[in-house]
Coordinates of C-alpha atoms in Angstrom, one line a residue:
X1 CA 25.3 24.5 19.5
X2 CA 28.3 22.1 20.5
X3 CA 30.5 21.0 17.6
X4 CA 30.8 17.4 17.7
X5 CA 33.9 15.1 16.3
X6 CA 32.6 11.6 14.9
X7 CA 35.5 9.1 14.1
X8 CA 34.0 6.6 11.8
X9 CA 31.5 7.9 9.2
X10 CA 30.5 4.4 7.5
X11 CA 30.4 1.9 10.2
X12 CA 27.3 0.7 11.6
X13 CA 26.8 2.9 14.6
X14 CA 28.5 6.3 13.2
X15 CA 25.7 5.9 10.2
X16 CA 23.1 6.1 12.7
X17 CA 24.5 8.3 15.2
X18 CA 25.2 11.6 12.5
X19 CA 21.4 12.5 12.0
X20 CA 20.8 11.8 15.7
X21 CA 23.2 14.3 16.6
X22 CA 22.3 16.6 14.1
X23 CA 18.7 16.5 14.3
X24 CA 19.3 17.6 18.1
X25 CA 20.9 20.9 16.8
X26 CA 24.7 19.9 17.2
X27 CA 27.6 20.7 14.6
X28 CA 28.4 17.5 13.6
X29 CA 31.7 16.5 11.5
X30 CA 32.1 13.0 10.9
X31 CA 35.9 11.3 9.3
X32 CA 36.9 8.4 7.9
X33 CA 40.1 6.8 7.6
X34 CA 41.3 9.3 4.8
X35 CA 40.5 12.2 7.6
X36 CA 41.3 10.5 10.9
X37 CA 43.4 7.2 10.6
X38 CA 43.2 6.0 14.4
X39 CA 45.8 3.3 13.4
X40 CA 48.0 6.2 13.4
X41 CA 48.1 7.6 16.5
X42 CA 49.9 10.9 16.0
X43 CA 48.4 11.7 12.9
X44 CA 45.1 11.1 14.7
X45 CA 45.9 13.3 17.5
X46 CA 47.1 16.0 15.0
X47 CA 43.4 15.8 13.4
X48 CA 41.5 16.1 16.7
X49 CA 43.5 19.2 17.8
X50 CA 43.3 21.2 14.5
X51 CA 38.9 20.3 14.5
X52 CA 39.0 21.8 18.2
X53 CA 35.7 20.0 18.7
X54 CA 33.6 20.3 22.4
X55 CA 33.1 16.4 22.0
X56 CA 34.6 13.6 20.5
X57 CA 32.5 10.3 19.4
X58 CA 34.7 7.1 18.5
X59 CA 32.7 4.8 16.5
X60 CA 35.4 3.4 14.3
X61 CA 37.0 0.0 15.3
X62 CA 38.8 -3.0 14.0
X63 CA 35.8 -5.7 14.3
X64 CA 37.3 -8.5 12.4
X65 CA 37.1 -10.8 15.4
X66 CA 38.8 -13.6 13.5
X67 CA 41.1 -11.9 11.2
X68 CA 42.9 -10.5 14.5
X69 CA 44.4 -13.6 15.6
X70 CA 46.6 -12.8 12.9
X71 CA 46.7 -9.1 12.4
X72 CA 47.5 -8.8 16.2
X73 CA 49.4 -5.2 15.6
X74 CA 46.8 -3.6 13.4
X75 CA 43.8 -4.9 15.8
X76 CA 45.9 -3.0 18.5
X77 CA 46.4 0.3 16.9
X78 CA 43.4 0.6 15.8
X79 CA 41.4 -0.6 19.1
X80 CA 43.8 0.8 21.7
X81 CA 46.6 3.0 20.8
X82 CA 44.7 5.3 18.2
X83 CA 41.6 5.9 20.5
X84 CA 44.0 6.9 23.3
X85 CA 45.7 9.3 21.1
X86 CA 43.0 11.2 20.0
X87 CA 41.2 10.5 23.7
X88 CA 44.1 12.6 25.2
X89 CA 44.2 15.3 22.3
X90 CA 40.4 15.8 23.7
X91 CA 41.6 15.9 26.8
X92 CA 44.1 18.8 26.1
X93 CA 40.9 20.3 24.4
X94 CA 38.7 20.4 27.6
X95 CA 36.5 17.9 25.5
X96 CA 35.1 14.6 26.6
X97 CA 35.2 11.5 25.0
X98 CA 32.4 8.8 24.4
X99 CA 33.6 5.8 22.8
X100 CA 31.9 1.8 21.8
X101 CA 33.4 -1.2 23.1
X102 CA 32.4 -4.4 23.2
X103 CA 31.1 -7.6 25.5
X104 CA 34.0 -9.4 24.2
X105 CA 36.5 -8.1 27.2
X106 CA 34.5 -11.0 29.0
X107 CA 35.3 -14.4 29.3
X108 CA 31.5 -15.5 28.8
X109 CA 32.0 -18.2 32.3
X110 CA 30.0 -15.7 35.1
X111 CA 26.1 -17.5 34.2
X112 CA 24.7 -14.3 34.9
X113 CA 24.6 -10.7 33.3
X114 CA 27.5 -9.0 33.5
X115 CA 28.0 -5.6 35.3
X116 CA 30.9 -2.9 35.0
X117 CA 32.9 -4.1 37.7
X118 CA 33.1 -7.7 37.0
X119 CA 36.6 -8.6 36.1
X120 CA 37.4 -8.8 32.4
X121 CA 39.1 -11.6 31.1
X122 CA 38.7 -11.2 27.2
X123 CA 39.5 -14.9 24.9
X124 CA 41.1 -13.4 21.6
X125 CA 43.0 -10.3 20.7
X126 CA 40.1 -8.7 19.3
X127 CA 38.8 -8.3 23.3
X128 CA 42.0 -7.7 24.5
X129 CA 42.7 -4.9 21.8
X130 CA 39.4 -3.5 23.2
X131 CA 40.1 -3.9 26.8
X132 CA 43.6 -2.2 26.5
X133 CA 41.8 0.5 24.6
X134 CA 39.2 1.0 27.4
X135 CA 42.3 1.5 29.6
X136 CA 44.3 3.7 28.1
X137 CA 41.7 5.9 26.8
X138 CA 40.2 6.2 30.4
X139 CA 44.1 7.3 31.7
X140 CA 44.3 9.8 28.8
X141 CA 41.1 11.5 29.4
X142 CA 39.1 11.1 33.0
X143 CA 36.1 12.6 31.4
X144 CA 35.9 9.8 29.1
X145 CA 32.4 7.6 28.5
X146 CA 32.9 4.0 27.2
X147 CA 30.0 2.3 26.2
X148 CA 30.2 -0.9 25.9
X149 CA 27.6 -2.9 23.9
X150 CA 27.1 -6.5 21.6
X151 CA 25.8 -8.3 19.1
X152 CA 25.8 -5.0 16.9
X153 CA 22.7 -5.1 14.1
X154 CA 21.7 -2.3 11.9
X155 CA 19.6 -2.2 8.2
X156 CA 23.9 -0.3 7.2
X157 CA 27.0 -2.2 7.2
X158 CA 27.7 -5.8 7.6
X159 CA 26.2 -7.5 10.5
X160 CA 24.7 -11.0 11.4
X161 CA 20.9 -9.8 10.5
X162 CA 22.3 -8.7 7.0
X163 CA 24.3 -12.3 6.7
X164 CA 21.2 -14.3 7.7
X165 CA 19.3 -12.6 5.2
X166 CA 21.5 -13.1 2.6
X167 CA 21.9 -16.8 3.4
X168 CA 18.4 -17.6 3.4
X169 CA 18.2 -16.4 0.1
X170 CA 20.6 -19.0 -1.5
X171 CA 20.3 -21.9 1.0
X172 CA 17.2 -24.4 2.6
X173 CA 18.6 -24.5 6.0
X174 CA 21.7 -22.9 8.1
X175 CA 23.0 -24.6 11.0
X176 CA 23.1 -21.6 13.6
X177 CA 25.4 -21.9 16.9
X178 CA 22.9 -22.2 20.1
X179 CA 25.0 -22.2 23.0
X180 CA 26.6 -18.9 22.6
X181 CA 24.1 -16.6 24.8
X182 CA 23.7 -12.2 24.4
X183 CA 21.5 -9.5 24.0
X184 CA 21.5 -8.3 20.2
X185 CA 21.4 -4.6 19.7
X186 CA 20.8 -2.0 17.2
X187 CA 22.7 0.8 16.2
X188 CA 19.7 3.3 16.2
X189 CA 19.1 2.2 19.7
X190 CA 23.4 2.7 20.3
X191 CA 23.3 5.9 18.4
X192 CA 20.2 7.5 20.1
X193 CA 22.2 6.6 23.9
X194 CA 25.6 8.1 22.5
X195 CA 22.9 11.1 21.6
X196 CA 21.3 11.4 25.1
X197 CA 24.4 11.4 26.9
X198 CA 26.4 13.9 25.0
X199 CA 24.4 16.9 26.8
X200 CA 26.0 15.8 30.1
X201 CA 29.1 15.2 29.0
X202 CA 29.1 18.2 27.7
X203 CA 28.6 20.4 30.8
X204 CA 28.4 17.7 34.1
X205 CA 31.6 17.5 36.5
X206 CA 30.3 14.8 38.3
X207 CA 32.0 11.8 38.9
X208 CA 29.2 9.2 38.1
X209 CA 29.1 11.3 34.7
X210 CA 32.3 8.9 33.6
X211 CA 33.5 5.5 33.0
X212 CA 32.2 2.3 31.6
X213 CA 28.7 1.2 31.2
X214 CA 27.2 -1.5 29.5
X215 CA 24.6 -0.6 26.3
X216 CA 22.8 -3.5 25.5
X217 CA 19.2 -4.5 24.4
X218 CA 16.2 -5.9 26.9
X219 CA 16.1 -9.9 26.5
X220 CA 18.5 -12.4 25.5
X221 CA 19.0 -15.1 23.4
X222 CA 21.4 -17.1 21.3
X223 CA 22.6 -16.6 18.0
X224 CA 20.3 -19.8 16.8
X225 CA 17.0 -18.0 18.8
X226 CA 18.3 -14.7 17.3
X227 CA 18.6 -16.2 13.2
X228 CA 15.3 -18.1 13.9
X229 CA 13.2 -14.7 14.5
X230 CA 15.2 -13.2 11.7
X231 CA 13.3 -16.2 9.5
X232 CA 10.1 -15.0 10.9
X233 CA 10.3 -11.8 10.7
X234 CA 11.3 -11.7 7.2
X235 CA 9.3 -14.5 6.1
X236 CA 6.2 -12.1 7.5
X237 CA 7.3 -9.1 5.2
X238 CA 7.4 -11.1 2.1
X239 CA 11.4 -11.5 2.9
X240 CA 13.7 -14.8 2.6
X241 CA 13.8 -17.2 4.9
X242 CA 15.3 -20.8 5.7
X243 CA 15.3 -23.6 8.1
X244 CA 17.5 -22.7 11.4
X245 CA 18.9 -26.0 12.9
X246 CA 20.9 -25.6 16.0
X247 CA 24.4 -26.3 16.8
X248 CA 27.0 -26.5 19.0
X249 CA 30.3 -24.2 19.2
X250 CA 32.4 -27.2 18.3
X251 CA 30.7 -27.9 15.4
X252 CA 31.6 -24.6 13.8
X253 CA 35.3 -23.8 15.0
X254 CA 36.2 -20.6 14.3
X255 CA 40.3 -19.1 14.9
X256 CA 39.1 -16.5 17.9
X257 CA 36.8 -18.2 20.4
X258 CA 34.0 -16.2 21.6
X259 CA 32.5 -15.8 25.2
X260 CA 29.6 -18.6 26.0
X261 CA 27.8 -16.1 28.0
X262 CA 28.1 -12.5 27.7
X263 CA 25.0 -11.0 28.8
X264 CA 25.7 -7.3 30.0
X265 CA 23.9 -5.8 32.9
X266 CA 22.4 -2.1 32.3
X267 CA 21.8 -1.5 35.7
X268 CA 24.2 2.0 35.4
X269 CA 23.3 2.8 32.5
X270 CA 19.7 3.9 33.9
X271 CA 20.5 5.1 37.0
X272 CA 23.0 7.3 35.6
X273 CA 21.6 8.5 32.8
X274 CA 17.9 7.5 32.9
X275 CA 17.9 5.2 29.4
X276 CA 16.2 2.0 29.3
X277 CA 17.1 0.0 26.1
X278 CA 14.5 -1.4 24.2
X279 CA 13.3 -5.5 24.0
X280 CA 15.8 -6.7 21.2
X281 CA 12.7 -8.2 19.4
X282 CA 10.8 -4.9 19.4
X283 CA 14.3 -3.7 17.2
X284 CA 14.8 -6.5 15.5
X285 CA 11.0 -5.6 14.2
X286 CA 12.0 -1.8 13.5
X287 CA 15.2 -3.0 11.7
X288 CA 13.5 -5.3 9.6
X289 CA 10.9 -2.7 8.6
X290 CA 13.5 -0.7 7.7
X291 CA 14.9 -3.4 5.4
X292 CA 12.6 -5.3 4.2
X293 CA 9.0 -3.0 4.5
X294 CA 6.2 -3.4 7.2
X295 CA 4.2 -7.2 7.9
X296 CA 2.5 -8.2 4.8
X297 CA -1.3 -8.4 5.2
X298 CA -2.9 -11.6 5.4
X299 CA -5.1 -12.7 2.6
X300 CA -8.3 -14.1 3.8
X301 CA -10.6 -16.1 1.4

């Protein structure tokens, strides 16, 4: 039985991931802020080294893509100088390090699937805090995993599915962005890679063991396809639902812009490691069950 370090015990992707882990046999201790504040580097490093774990999981992040345009410093510690910190106290440990990032550290301009060598060029600080996180994470502990993933989606947390549903409860219509293009994924799906990959990080010394690799649903979409089955979906279980009208990016400015295109490649991920991701649509079903209850019957007369 490995004893595994979770940082982040609310977020999305560390409420999935804790069961996973567990429910494979592993010790599993999962902090919050009040345990493990990664905007405090030293103070984080001092918390990995007293747990003395075999593996540490980073699920926490700043995600408040807007908000860091202004809260450039706290996006940075958070995103990059904590997660390095507690990346080399692993290190020091003998323990590897698997930790999220995010499509974001692309420009969204290739017009095809990105894979883990194409050169970042993130558009706002929140992809730059991750990028420079990636980075120095990777130079503090070799044996490091960084997964990176998008469109995030889980029944837990705030997330688009959750804000969708939530609008379609109060409004007739929502004008949705359609020329913004990704894969939506799930945290279960997230949580049960971090889960498969642990047992080789755990005990493999080879080098393809390490690095980046992109996590990220079968399919793709926009966020105006992805709302519209949302509708569907929930309108099938007896949930809300709305009009979906499409829009451009310029008709809903935001303070960080966000990549046109960021479609990630998961060629690695399955050669590596042997995971194939689900069809988003095939999650977005599960997620919806999960929040809403299975497809309603059909009455027939």
């Amino acid at each position: 039985m490995s004893r595994i370090l979770v940082l982040g015990r609310s977020g999305q992707v560390a409420t999935a991931l804790v069961p996973r882990l567990r429910a494979d046999g592993h010790e599993v201790e999962a902090v919050g802020r009040a345990e493990v504040d990664l905007a405090n580097p030293p103070a984080a490093r001092d918390a990995v080294l007293a747990r003395r774990p075999d593996l540490v999981i980073n699920a926490a992040a700043y995600t408040a893509v807007d908000r860091a345009e202004t809260e450039e410093a706290a996006a940075m510690a958070l995103n990059a100088d904590g997660p390095a910190a507690a990346a080399a106290a692993a290190a020091s440990l003998g323990a590897p390090f698997i930790h999220f990032s995010t499509d974001y550290v692309f420009d969204g301009e290739k017009g095809e699937p990105y894979t883990e060598t194409d050169a970042t060029n993130p558009l706002g600080v929140y992809g730059r805090s991750k990028l420079l996180g990636e980075e120095a994470l990777a130079a503090a502990n070799p044996r490091s995993v960084i997964l990176r993933t998008a469109w995030v989606c889980s029944p837990h947390g705030a997330n688009f599915l959750k804000t969708m549903l939530r609008l379609a409860a109060e409004r007739e219509e929502l004008g949705v962005v359609d020329d913004q293009r990704g894969k939506p994924t799930f945290a279960r799906d997230l949580a049960d890679v971090a889960a498969r990959i642990a047992p080789a990080a755990l005990t493999s010394g080879a080098p393809d063991t390490w690095g980046v690799f992109h996590v990220a649903s079968r399919g793709e979409t926009t966020w105006c396809g992805f709302a519209r089955a949302i509708m569907e979906g929930s309108l099938a279980r007896g949930g809300p639902a709305c009009r979906v009208r499409a829009i451009s990016t310029e008709d809903y400015p935001t303070p960080a812009r966000r990549p046109a295109d960021s479609r990630l490649a998961t060629d690695r991920l399955e050669r590596v490691y042997g995971v194939s991701m689900p069809d988003w649509r095939e999650a977005l079903e599960d997620c919806l069950d999960s929040l809403l209850g299975p497809i309603k019957a059909r009455k027939t007369s």
